[in-house]
Coordinates of C-alpha atoms and ligand atoms in Angstrom, one line a residue:
X77 CA -9.2 14.2 9.6
X78 CA -7.8 16.9 7.4
X79 CA -9.4 17.6 4.0
X80 CA -7.6 18.1 0.7
X81 CA -9.0 19.8 -2.3
X82 CA -7.1 20.7 -5.5
X83 CA -7.9 22.1 -8.9
X84 CA -5.9 21.6 -12.2
X85 CA -6.3 20.9 -15.9
X86 CA -8.4 23.5 -17.8
X87 CA -9.2 25.6 -14.8
X88 CA -12.3 27.5 -15.8
X89 CA -13.2 29.8 -13.0
X90 CA -11.5 31.4 -10.0
X91 CA -9.3 28.8 -8.3
X92 CA -9.8 30.6 -5.0
X93 CA -13.6 30.3 -5.3
X94 CA -13.4 26.7 -6.2
X95 CA -11.1 25.8 -3.4
X96 CA -13.1 27.7 -0.8
X97 CA -16.3 26.0 -2.0
X98 CA -14.5 22.6 -1.8
X99 CA -13.0 23.3 1.6
X100 CA -16.4 24.4 3.0
X101 CA -17.8 21.0 2.1
X102 CA -14.7 19.3 3.7
X103 CA -14.9 21.4 6.8
X104 CA -16.6 18.5 8.7
X105 CA -13.2 16.7 8.5
X106 CA -11.5 19.4 10.6
X107 CA -11.9 23.1 11.2
X108 CA -8.9 24.3 13.2
X109 CA -7.3 26.2 10.3
X110 CA -7.2 26.2 6.5
X111 CA -5.0 27.3 3.6
X112 CA -4.5 27.5 -0.1
X113 CA -1.5 27.6 -2.4
X114 CA -1.6 28.7 -6.1
X115 CA 0.6 30.3 -8.7
X116 CA 0.7 34.1 -9.0
X117 CA 3.1 35.8 -11.4
X118 CA 5.3 32.7 -11.6
X119 CA 5.7 32.2 -7.9
X120 CA 3.8 30.1 -5.4
X121 CA 1.5 32.1 -3.2
X122 CA 0.4 30.5 0.1
X123 CA -2.3 32.0 2.3
X124 CA -3.4 30.4 5.6
X125 CA -5.7 31.2 8.4
X126 CA -6.6 29.7 11.7
X127 CA -10.3 29.2 12.5
X128 CA -13.0 28.3 10.0
X129 CA -12.7 28.4 6.2
X130 CA -14.6 31.8 6.0
X131 CA -11.6 33.3 7.8
X132 CA -9.4 32.2 5.0
X133 CA -11.9 33.4 2.5
X134 CA -11.7 36.9 3.9
X135 CA -7.9 36.9 3.5
X136 CA -7.6 35.9 -0.1
X137 CA -9.9 38.1 -2.0
X138 CA -6.9 39.7 -3.7
X139 CA -6.1 36.4 -5.4
X140 CA -9.6 35.8 -6.7
X141 CA -9.0 36.5 -10.3
X142 CA -6.5 33.7 -10.7
X143 CA -7.3 30.5 -12.6
X144 CA -4.3 28.4 -11.8
X145 CA -3.4 25.0 -10.5
X146 CA -4.1 25.2 -6.8
X147 CA -4.2 23.1 -3.6
X148 CA -6.1 23.7 -0.5
X149 CA -6.5 22.2 2.9
X150 CA -8.6 22.2 6.1
X151 CA -6.8 21.0 9.2
X152 CA -7.5 19.0 12.3
X153 CA -4.4 19.4 14.5
X154 CA -2.3 16.3 15.2
X155 CA 1.3 17.6 15.4
X156 CA 1.5 21.1 16.7
X157 CA -1.0 23.6 18.0
X158 CA -3.6 25.6 16.1
X159 CA -1.5 28.4 14.8
X160 CA -1.0 29.7 11.3
X161 CA 2.5 28.3 11.0
X162 CA 1.1 24.8 11.4
X163 CA -1.7 25.2 8.9
X164 CA -1.2 23.7 5.4
X165 CA 0.0 24.1 2.7
X166 CA 3.6 23.7 3.8
X167 CA 6.5 24.9 1.7
X168 CA 10.2 24.1 1.5
X169 CA 12.9 26.6 2.4
X170 CA 13.0 28.1 -1.1
X171 CA 9.3 28.3 -1.6
X172 CA 9.8 26.1 -4.6
X173 CA 6.9 23.7 -3.7
X174 CA 3.8 23.7 -1.6
X175 CA 2.0 20.6 -0.4
X176 CA -1.0 19.5 1.6
X177 CA -1.3 16.3 3.6
X178 CA -4.0 14.3 5.4
X179 CA -2.7 11.6 7.7
X180 CA 0.3 11.0 10.0
X181 CA 3.9 10.5 9.0
X182 CA 5.1 8.1 11.6
X183 CA 8.8 8.5 11.0
X184 CA 8.7 12.3 10.7
X185 CA 11.0 12.9 13.6
X186 CA 13.8 10.7 12.3
X187 CA 13.6 12.4 8.8
X188 CA 13.5 15.8 10.5
X189 CA 16.7 15.1 12.4
X190 CA 18.4 14.0 9.1
X191 CA 17.2 17.1 7.3
X192 CA 18.3 19.4 10.2
X193 CA 21.8 17.9 10.0
X194 CA 21.8 19.1 6.4
X195 CA 20.9 22.6 7.5
X196 CA 17.1 22.7 7.0
X197 CA 15.3 25.1 9.3
X198 CA 11.8 24.1 10.3
X199 CA 9.1 26.7 10.7
X200 CA 6.3 24.5 12.1
X201 CA 5.8 21.7 14.5
X202 CA 4.0 19.5 11.9
X203 CA 5.0 16.2 10.4
X204 CA 3.8 17.6 7.0
X205 CA 6.6 20.2 6.8
X206 CA 9.1 17.3 6.8
X207 CA 7.5 16.0 3.6
X208 CA 8.0 19.4 1.9
X209 CA 11.7 19.6 2.8
X210 CA 12.3 15.9 2.0
X211 CA 10.7 16.4 -1.4
X212 CA 13.1 19.2 -2.2
X213 CA 16.0 17.1 -0.9
X214 CA 15.1 14.4 -3.3
X215 CA 14.1 16.6 -6.2
X216 CA 16.1 16.2 -9.5
X217 CA 13.8 17.9 -11.9
X218 CA 11.5 14.9 -12.3
X219 CA 8.3 15.3 -10.3
X220 CA 7.2 11.7 -10.7
X221 CA 10.6 10.2 -9.8
X222 CA 10.9 12.5 -6.8
X223 CA 7.4 11.5 -5.6
X224 CA 8.3 7.8 -6.0
X225 CA 11.5 8.2 -3.9
X226 CA 9.6 10.2 -1.3
X227 CA 7.1 7.4 -1.0
X228 CA 9.9 4.9 -0.3
X229 CA 11.0 7.1 2.6
X230 CA 7.6 7.7 4.3
X231 CA 6.1 5.5 7.0
X232 CA 2.5 6.0 8.1
X233 CA -0.7 7.0 6.4
X234 CA -1.1 9.9 4.1
X235 CA -2.8 11.5 1.1
X236 CA -0.6 14.2 -0.4
X237 CA -1.1 16.8 -3.1
X238 CA 1.8 18.9 -4.2
X239 CA 2.5 21.8 -6.7
X240 CA 6.0 22.8 -7.8
X241 CA 7.2 26.2 -9.2
X242 CA 9.1 24.4 -12.1
X243 CA 5.9 22.6 -13.2
X244 CA 3.2 25.3 -12.9
X245 CA 0.7 23.3 -14.9
X246 CA 1.0 20.2 -12.9
X247 CA -0.4 18.7 -9.7
X248 CA 1.1 15.5 -8.3
X249 CA -0.7 13.4 -5.8
X250 CA -0.2 10.1 -3.9
X251 CA -1.7 8.3 -1.0
X252 CA -1.4 5.4 1.5
X253 CA -4.2 4.4 3.8
X254 CA -6.0 7.7 3.3
X255 CA -8.6 8.4 0.6
X256 CA -7.9 10.6 -2.4
X257 CA -10.2 10.9 -5.4
X258 CA -9.4 12.3 -8.8
X259 CA -12.5 13.7 -10.5
X260 CA -12.5 15.0 -14.1
X261 CA -15.3 17.3 -15.1
X262 CA -16.8 15.4 -18.0
X263 CA -17.8 18.6 -19.8
X264 CA -15.2 21.2 -19.0
X265 CA -12.1 19.0 -18.7
X266 CA -11.2 20.5 -15.3
X267 CA -9.6 18.1 -12.9
X268 CA -10.2 18.1 -9.1
X269 CA -8.6 16.1 -6.4
X270 CA -10.4 15.7 -3.1
X271 CA -10.4 13.7 0.1
X272 CA -14.1 13.1 -0.3
X273 CA -16.5 13.2 -3.2
X274 CA -18.9 15.2 -1.1
X275 CA -16.7 18.2 -1.9
X276 CA -17.4 18.1 -5.6
X277 CA -19.7 20.7 -7.2
X278 CA -22.8 19.5 -9.1
X279 CA -22.2 17.9 -12.5
X280 CA -21.0 14.9 -14.4
X281 CA -17.6 13.6 -13.5
X282 CA -15.2 10.8 -14.3
X283 CA -13.8 9.6 -11.1
X284 CA -10.9 7.4 -9.9
X285 CA -10.1 6.5 -6.3
X286 CA -6.3 6.3 -6.0
X287 CA -5.0 3.0 -4.7
X288 CA -2.3 2.9 -2.0
X289 CA 1.2 4.0 -3.2
X290 CA 0.0 5.0 -6.7
X291 CA 1.1 8.3 -7.9
X292 CA -1.0 10.5 -10.3
X293 CA 0.5 13.3 -12.3
X294 CA -2.2 15.7 -13.5
X295 CA -1.9 18.6 -15.9
X296 CA -3.7 20.4 -18.8
X297 CA -3.4 17.5 -21.2
X298 CA -3.5 14.2 -19.2
X299 CA -4.0 12.3 -16.1
X300 CA -1.1 9.9 -15.8
X301 CA -1.2 7.1 -13.3
X302 CA 1.7 5.1 -12.0
X303 CA 2.3 2.2 -9.7
X304 CA 4.9 2.2 -6.9
X305 CA 7.4 0.6 -9.3
X306 CA 7.0 3.5 -11.7
X307 CA 5.1 1.4 -14.3
X308 CA 2.4 3.4 -16.0
X309 CA -1.1 2.1 -15.7
X310 CA -4.3 2.9 -17.6
X311 CA -6.5 5.0 -15.3
X312 CA -9.9 3.3 -15.1
X313 CA -12.3 6.2 -14.6
X314 CA -16.0 5.6 -13.6
X315 CA -18.8 8.0 -14.4
X316 CA -20.1 9.8 -11.3
X317 CA -22.9 12.3 -11.1
X318 CA -23.0 14.8 -8.4
X319 CA -26.3 16.4 -7.5
X320 CA -25.3 19.6 -6.0
X321 CA -27.0 19.5 -2.6
X322 CA -26.0 22.7 -0.8
X323 CA -25.9 22.4 2.9
X324 CA -29.0 24.3 3.9
X325 CA -30.3 24.4 7.5
X326 CA -33.7 25.5 6.3
X327 CA -35.9 26.5 9.1
X328 CA -33.5 25.1 11.7
X329 CA -30.9 27.1 13.6
X330 CA -28.4 24.2 13.5
X331 CA -27.6 21.2 11.4
X332 CA -27.8 19.0 14.5
X333 CA -31.4 20.1 15.2
X334 CA -32.3 19.6 11.6
X335 CA -30.8 16.2 11.6
X336 CA -32.6 15.3 14.8
X337 CA -35.8 16.2 13.1
X338 CA -34.9 14.3 10.0
X339 CA -34.9 11.0 11.9
X340 CA -38.4 9.9 11.0
X341 CA -37.6 10.2 7.3
X342 CA -34.1 8.7 7.7
X343 CA -35.6 5.7 9.3
X344 CA -38.4 5.4 6.8
X345 CA -35.8 5.5 4.0
X346 CA -33.6 2.9 5.7
X347 CA -36.6 0.6 6.0
X348 CA -37.9 1.1 2.5
X349 CA -37.9 -1.9 0.3
X350 CA -36.3 -4.0 3.0
X351 CA -39.3 -6.0 4.2
X352 CA -42.3 -7.8 2.9
X353 CA -45.2 -7.0 5.2
X354 CA -47.6 -9.6 4.0
X355 CA -45.1 -12.4 3.9
X356 CA -43.6 -11.2 7.2
X357 CA -40.1 -11.4 5.9
X358 CA -37.0 -9.2 6.0
X359 CA -35.5 -8.6 2.5
X360 CA -32.0 -7.1 2.9
X361 CA -31.0 -8.5 -0.5
X362 CA -27.7 -9.7 0.8
X363 CA -25.8 -11.8 -1.7
X364 CA -26.0 -15.6 -1.6
X365 CA -22.3 -15.6 -0.6
X366 CA -23.3 -13.8 2.7
X367 CA -25.9 -16.5 3.5
X368 CA -23.3 -19.2 2.8
X369 CA -20.7 -17.4 5.0
X370 CA -23.2 -17.0 7.7
X371 CA -23.8 -20.8 7.9
X372 CA -20.2 -21.2 9.0
X373 CA -20.2 -18.3 11.6
X374 CA -19.8 -19.3 15.2
X375 CA -19.4 -15.8 16.7
X376 CA -20.1 -12.2 15.7
X377 CA -17.9 -9.2 16.6
X378 CA -19.4 -5.8 16.1
X379 CA -16.9 -3.0 15.9
X380 CA -17.1 0.8 15.7
X381 CA -16.0 4.0 17.5
X382 CA -18.0 6.6 19.5
X383 CA -21.6 6.6 18.5
X384 CA -21.2 3.7 16.1
X385 CA -19.7 1.6 18.9
X386 CA -22.8 2.3 20.9
X387 CA -25.0 1.1 18.0
X388 CA -22.7 -2.0 18.0
X389 CA -23.4 -2.6 21.7
X390 CA -27.2 -2.5 21.3
X391 CA -27.0 -4.7 18.2
X392 CA -24.7 -7.3 19.9
X393 CA -27.2 -7.6 22.8
X394 CA -30.1 -8.0 20.4
X395 CA -28.3 -10.5 18.1
X396 CA -27.3 -12.7 21.1
X397 CA -30.8 -12.6 22.5
X398 CA -32.5 -13.3 19.2
X399 CA -30.1 -15.8 17.6
X400 CA -28.5 -17.3 20.7
X401 CA -25.1 -16.8 19.1
X402 CA -22.1 -15.2 20.8
X403 CA -22.1 -11.6 19.7
X404 CA -19.9 -9.0 21.3
X405 CA -19.3 -5.3 20.6
X406 CA -15.8 -3.9 20.6
X407 CA -14.3 -0.4 20.4
X408 CA -12.4 -0.7 17.1
X409 CA -9.1 0.8 18.3
X410 CA -9.0 -1.9 21.0
X411 CA -10.3 -4.8 18.9
X412 CA -7.5 -4.5 16.4
X413 CA -5.0 -5.6 19.1
X414 CA -7.1 -8.6 20.3
X415 CA -5.7 -11.2 18.1
X416 CA -7.5 -14.2 19.5
X417 CA -10.9 -12.6 18.8
X418 CA -11.3 -13.3 15.1
X419 CA -10.8 -16.3 12.9
X420 CA -12.4 -17.9 9.9
X421 CA -15.6 -18.5 11.8
X422 CA -16.0 -14.9 12.9
X423 CA -18.3 -12.5 11.2
X424 CA -17.2 -8.9 11.9
X425 CA -19.8 -6.2 11.5
X426 CA -18.0 -2.9 11.0
X427 CA -20.2 0.1 11.7
X428 CA -19.3 3.6 10.6
X429 CA -21.3 6.6 9.5
X430 CA -18.5 8.0 7.5
X431 CA -16.9 4.8 6.3
X432 CA -13.5 6.5 6.8
X433 CA -12.8 6.1 10.5
X434 CA -9.1 5.0 10.7
X435 CA -9.5 2.9 13.8
X436 CA -12.4 1.0 12.3
X437 CA -10.5 0.5 9.0
X438 CA -7.4 -0.8 10.9
X439 CA -9.5 -3.2 13.0
X440 CA -11.4 -4.6 10.0
X441 CA -8.1 -5.1 8.1
X442 CA -6.6 -7.0 11.0
X443 CA -9.7 -9.2 11.2
X444 CA -9.5 -9.9 7.5
X445 CA -5.9 -10.9 7.9
X446 CA -7.1 -13.5 10.4
X447 CA -9.6 -14.8 7.8
X448 CA -12.8 -13.3 9.4
X449 CA -15.5 -12.1 6.9
X450 CA -16.5 -8.5 7.2
X451 CA -19.9 -6.9 6.6
X452 CA -19.9 -3.2 6.9
X453 CA -22.7 -0.7 7.6
X454 CA -22.0 2.8 6.5
X455 CA -23.9 5.9 5.6
X456 CA -21.5 7.3 3.0
X457 CA -21.2 5.5 -0.4
X458 CA -17.8 5.0 -2.0
X459 CA -16.1 5.0 1.4
X460 CA -12.9 3.2 2.3
X461 CA -14.7 0.8 4.6
X462 CA -17.0 -0.4 1.9
X463 CA -14.0 -1.1 -0.4
X464 CA -12.3 -3.1 2.4
X465 CA -15.4 -5.2 3.3
X466 CA -16.7 -8.5 1.9
X467 CA -20.3 -7.3 2.2
X468 CA -21.9 -4.0 2.9
X469 CA -25.2 -2.4 3.7
X470 CA -26.1 1.3 3.6
X471 CA -28.1 3.3 6.0
X472 CA -30.1 5.9 4.2
X473 CA -29.8 8.7 6.7
X474 CA -28.7 11.3 4.1
X475 CA -25.6 13.3 4.6
X476 CA -25.0 14.1 8.2
X477 CA -23.3 17.4 8.6
X478 CA -23.2 18.0 12.3
X479 CA -20.2 16.5 14.0
X480 CA -22.5 15.2 16.7
X481 CA -24.1 12.1 15.2
X482 CA -27.9 11.8 15.5
X483 CA -29.8 10.5 12.5
X484 CA -26.9 8.2 11.5
X485 CA -27.1 6.5 14.9
X486 CA -30.8 5.8 14.8
X487 CA -30.6 4.6 11.2
X488 CA -27.7 2.3 12.1
X489 CA -29.8 0.8 14.8
X490 CA -32.7 0.3 12.5
X491 CA -30.5 -1.4 10.0
X492 CA -28.9 -3.5 12.6
X493 CA -32.3 -4.7 13.9
X494 CA -33.2 -5.6 10.3
X495 CA -29.9 -7.4 9.8
X496 CA -30.4 -9.4 13.0
X497 CA -33.8 -10.4 11.9
X498 CA -32.5 -11.3 8.5
X499 CA -29.9 -13.6 10.1
X500 CA -32.6 -15.2 12.2
X501 CA -34.6 -15.8 9.0
X502 CA -31.5 -17.4 7.4
X503 CA -31.1 -19.8 10.3
X504 CA -34.8 -20.5 10.9
X505 CA -36.6 -20.0 7.6
X506 CA -38.9 -17.3 9.1
X507 CA -39.1 -14.5 11.6
X508 CA -39.8 -15.3 15.3
X509 CA -43.5 -15.8 16.1
X510 CA -43.5 -13.5 19.2
X511 CA -43.2 -9.7 18.6
X512 CA -44.4 -8.5 15.3
X513 CA -41.0 -7.1 14.5
X514 CA -41.6 -5.7 11.1
X515 CA -44.8 -3.9 12.2
X516 CA -43.0 -2.6 15.3
X517 CA -40.1 -1.2 13.3
X518 CA -42.6 0.5 11.0
X519 CA -44.1 2.4 13.8
X520 CA -40.8 3.9 14.9
X521 CA -41.0 7.0 12.6
X522 CA -44.4 8.1 13.8
X523 CA -43.4 7.4 17.4
X524 CA -40.3 9.7 16.9
X525 CA -42.5 12.3 15.3
X526 CA -44.8 12.4 18.4
X527 CA -41.8 12.6 20.6
X528 CA -40.3 15.5 18.6
X529 CA -43.5 17.4 19.0
X530 CA -42.9 17.5 22.7
X531 CA -39.4 19.1 22.3
X532 CA -40.4 22.1 24.5
X533 CA -40.7 19.9 27.5
X534 CA -37.1 18.7 27.1
X535 CA -35.9 22.2 26.3
X536 CA -37.4 23.3 29.6
X537 CA -35.6 20.6 31.5
X538 CA -32.4 21.5 29.8
X539 CA -32.8 25.1 31.1
X540 CA -33.7 24.0 34.6
X541 CA -30.7 21.6 34.8
X542 CA -28.1 24.0 33.4
X543 CA -26.4 24.4 36.8
X544 CA -25.3 20.8 37.2
X545 CA -21.7 20.2 36.5
X546 CA -21.7 16.5 37.1
X547 CA -24.2 14.5 35.1
X548 CA -24.5 10.7 35.4
X549 CA -26.5 8.5 33.0
X550 CA -27.7 5.2 34.2
X551 CA -29.7 2.3 32.7
X552 CA -29.7 -1.4 32.5
X553 CA -29.3 -3.7 29.5
X554 CA -30.4 -1.8 26.3
X555 CA -30.9 1.3 28.3
X556 CA -27.3 1.2 29.6
X557 CA -25.9 1.4 26.0
X558 CA -28.4 4.2 25.3
X559 CA -27.0 5.9 28.4
X560 CA -23.5 5.6 27.0
X561 CA -24.6 7.3 23.8
X562 CA -26.6 10.0 25.6
X563 CA -23.7 10.8 27.8
X564 CA -21.4 11.1 24.8
X565 CA -23.7 13.6 23.2
X566 CA -23.5 15.7 26.4
X567 CA -19.7 15.6 26.5
X568 CA -19.4 16.3 22.9
X569 CA -21.5 19.5 22.5
X570 CA -22.1 20.6 26.1
X571 CA -18.5 20.0 27.3
X572 CA -19.9 18.5 30.5
X573 CA -17.9 15.9 32.4
X574 CA -20.5 13.1 32.3
X575 CA -20.4 9.4 33.0
X576 CA -22.6 6.6 32.2
X577 CA -22.9 3.4 34.3
X578 CA -25.0 0.3 34.4
X579 CA -27.5 1.1 37.1
X580 CA -26.5 -2.0 39.1
X581 CA -22.8 -1.0 39.1
X582 CA -23.2 2.3 41.0
X583 CA -22.9 0.7 44.5
X584 CA -19.5 -0.7 43.4
X585 CA -17.8 2.7 43.4
X586 CA -19.5 5.6 41.5
X587 CA -22.0 6.1 44.3
X588 CA -19.2 8.0 46.1
X589 CA -19.5 10.7 43.5
X590 CA -23.2 11.4 44.3
X591 CA -24.2 14.6 46.2
X592 CA -26.8 17.3 45.8
X593 CA -24.8 18.8 42.9
X594 CA -25.1 15.6 40.8
X595 CA -27.8 15.1 38.3
X596 CA -28.5 11.5 37.4
X597 CA -30.4 10.9 34.1
X598 CA -32.1 7.5 34.7
X599 CA -33.2 5.7 31.6
X600 CA -36.1 3.6 32.7
X601 CA -37.0 2.0 29.4
X602 CA -36.2 -1.6 30.4
X603 CA -39.3 -3.3 31.5
X604 CA -37.8 -6.5 32.8
X605 CA -35.4 -4.7 35.2
X606 CA -37.5 -1.7 35.9
X607 CA -37.9 -2.3 39.7
X608 CA -34.2 -3.0 40.2
X609 CA -33.3 0.3 38.4
X610 CA -35.9 2.1 40.6
X611 CA -34.0 0.8 43.7
X612 CA -30.8 2.2 42.3
X613 CA -32.4 5.6 41.8
X614 CA -33.5 5.5 45.4
X615 CA -30.0 4.8 46.5
X616 CA -28.9 8.0 44.6
X617 CA -31.7 9.9 46.2
X618 CA -30.7 8.7 49.6
X619 CA -27.4 10.5 49.0
X620 CA -29.2 13.7 48.0
X621 CA -28.6 13.2 44.2
X622 CA -31.1 14.8 41.8
X623 CA -32.9 12.7 39.3
X624 CA -34.1 13.3 35.7
X625 CA -36.2 10.2 34.8
X626 CA -36.8 9.3 31.2
X627 CA -39.5 6.6 31.4
X628 CA -42.4 4.8 29.7
X629 CA -45.7 6.5 30.0
X630 CA -47.3 3.5 31.8
X631 CA -44.5 3.2 34.4
X632 CA -45.5 4.4 37.9
X633 CA -42.8 6.7 39.3
X634 CA -44.5 7.5 42.7
X635 CA -41.8 5.6 44.5
X636 CA -39.1 8.0 43.4
X637 CA -40.9 11.3 42.5
X638 CA -38.1 12.4 40.3
X639 CA -37.0 16.1 40.2
X640 CA -37.5 16.1 36.4
X641 CA -39.1 13.6 34.1
X642 CA -40.0 13.0 30.5
X643 CA -42.3 10.2 29.5
X644 CA -42.2 8.2 26.3
X645 CA -45.3 6.6 25.0
X646 CA -44.1 3.6 23.0
X647 CA -46.0 0.3 23.1
X648 CA -43.2 -1.5 21.3
X649 CA -40.7 -4.2 22.5
X650 CA -38.1 -2.8 24.8
X651 CA -35.3 -3.9 22.5
X652 CA -36.4 -1.1 20.1
X653 CA -36.7 1.6 22.7
X654 CA -33.1 2.8 22.5
X655 CA -34.1 4.7 19.3
X656 CA -36.7 6.7 21.1
X657 CA -34.7 7.3 24.3
X658 CA -31.7 8.4 22.2
X659 CA -33.8 10.9 20.3
X660 CA -35.1 12.4 23.6
X661 CA -31.7 12.7 25.0
X662 CA -30.2 14.1 21.7
X663 CA -32.7 17.0 22.2
X664 CA -31.6 17.3 25.9
X665 CA -27.9 17.6 24.8
X666 CA -28.8 20.0 22.1
X667 CA -30.8 22.4 24.2
X668 CA -28.3 22.2 27.1
X669 CA -25.5 23.2 24.6
X670 CA -27.6 25.9 23.1
X671 CA -28.1 27.5 26.5
X672 CA -24.4 27.6 26.9
X673 CA -23.9 29.3 23.5
X674 CA -21.6 26.6 22.1
X675 CA -20.8 26.1 18.4
X676 CA -23.0 23.0 18.4
X677 CA -22.3 21.8 14.8
X678 CA -18.6 22.2 15.2
X679 CA -17.7 21.3 18.8
X680 CA -14.2 22.2 19.9
X681 CA -11.4 19.7 19.3
X682 CA -13.5 17.4 17.2
X683 CA -14.1 16.5 13.6
X684 CA -16.8 14.6 11.8
X685 CA -14.5 12.1 10.1
X686 CA -11.7 10.7 12.3
X687 CA -9.1 9.5 9.9
X688 CA -6.2 9.2 12.3
X689 CA -5.6 6.3 14.6
Ligands
AGP245 C1 -20.6 11.0 17.4 O1 -21.4 12.0 17.8 C2 -19.2 11.3 17.2 N1 -19.0 12.5 16.5 C3 -18.2 10.2 17.0 O2 -18.2 9.5 18.2 C4 -18.4 9.3 15.9 O3 -19.5 8.5 16.0 C5 -17.1 8.4 15.7 O4 -16.0 9.2 15.5 C6 -17.3 7.3 14.7 O5 -17.5 7.9 13.4 P1 -18.0 7.0 12.2 O6 -19.3 6.5 12.6 O7 -18.0 7.9 11.0 O8 -17.0 5.8 12.1

């Protein structure tokens, strides 16, 4: 979750400015605290700050003129609270080195005890400080050899960048199970290291993604790459162009709102070139090998976390309905321990906006060990999940900045509908006769546009329902999964304790929670089970619970006369309605959080990319 950024080689402008710019682009990975280490008058200077990167920026203006090798970090706390002492970079007792780390050192406590016995005093509660002291304990004047010995002692997942006072022109990096990219500015020769290519400035680069347990030694003259056994290997750089796309909110107050409004275009882009309207065919351009694999598949497991898991739930239901094949959604962190669930006849569909979620990566690797084939759906190119998958498809949502996922979710859904239809087409030669699926998918962007135009109605409901501290979301079938997602949005940015339940399940327990202080958001998009859900709403009303109904325009709500309601006019199959209901309730979560004055784009305790298990 932490982000690493480093500069070395022919540093051509202020290292501080470069690191701050890089960190700001990495802030989505974690924003508890940040720090930088660089050389000043022959010594390592470390400056840290809690809070956002701009707090660090304010503290380091005195170092601005320096053009030295430097490393920087933005933190998401795992070991130890959010205090300056726990922020990175961490140094050893003599201040002879500074290092930054993303990941978790699983055997840190054991190493810490060993070092304490040797007299080392620890100044933080982090696992990272252990690496700094261990490095010094192992150091014999040879940076590379020391890093190799360090690697042999560390368990867990990590990306590490380190500078040393005896090697002021060098930066040494390594990684295991966490991403680290080396990028050489093709024109200026400057070398950058980063957890994520998104942190690079605009220009032409030569890039290399470090493989697990490789060590790279970077300096003015060369980038040397070594395998774990110390053998030197030729670094295979690939050209990579970065279009500098500064993160502008434009006319919007928040990235989340901007991204909600970008959904029509995100969906149009995700659809583009992927169907033939006249021929009524889906054209996902999956390789022949996928089609062959699919012939042998007897079950489909869809895995993801958070919002991506909710997309998996909706897709699993759709796939099963459409193909008559067993399709099940699993939370990735649980799936990885369910050994019997995957074998050579399983297709695993791994869904992740970032492509870097540690739980999803771990689950797909376990599935691959058991011979399952993996197709991934991500929104970020060059991500770890793509590298680990047999096949992959990209959503085209564009970079999602707000921690709270919106356009990535609806784009995932769109692509999953297309993928399901593509699979149907593989098995049956053509798309189903009933429901003009392609045409219906194409209408989604304009339906979302109409819905967004009515945002004021939702904003008003958000204002009127501010007082509720208990909010329940209910729905059946597709609407239940949409309820899960809508409830997550509210927890995430509104910090409200909120639950979601299948409407039919209330009477088996949760009904006891209902009183006049409870608001139930009833998602009434399901046509087949509409009347049953209405009965469930009445059961809530009989216990004085208040109702916010989100419903289809043509549905008659006279029976329940809800306290609040929002209608959606969408003459499309109910399987596609989650996209529209999700958009409406994203707006509801946004305006509710806005009224509370929360930092919506950076909700407390969270990070955009969750790279710890
Ligand atoms: C969504 O609003 C959340 N921020 C979170 O649940 C997210 O979807 C989850 O962490 C998975 O991320 P991924 O899609 O990048 O794998």
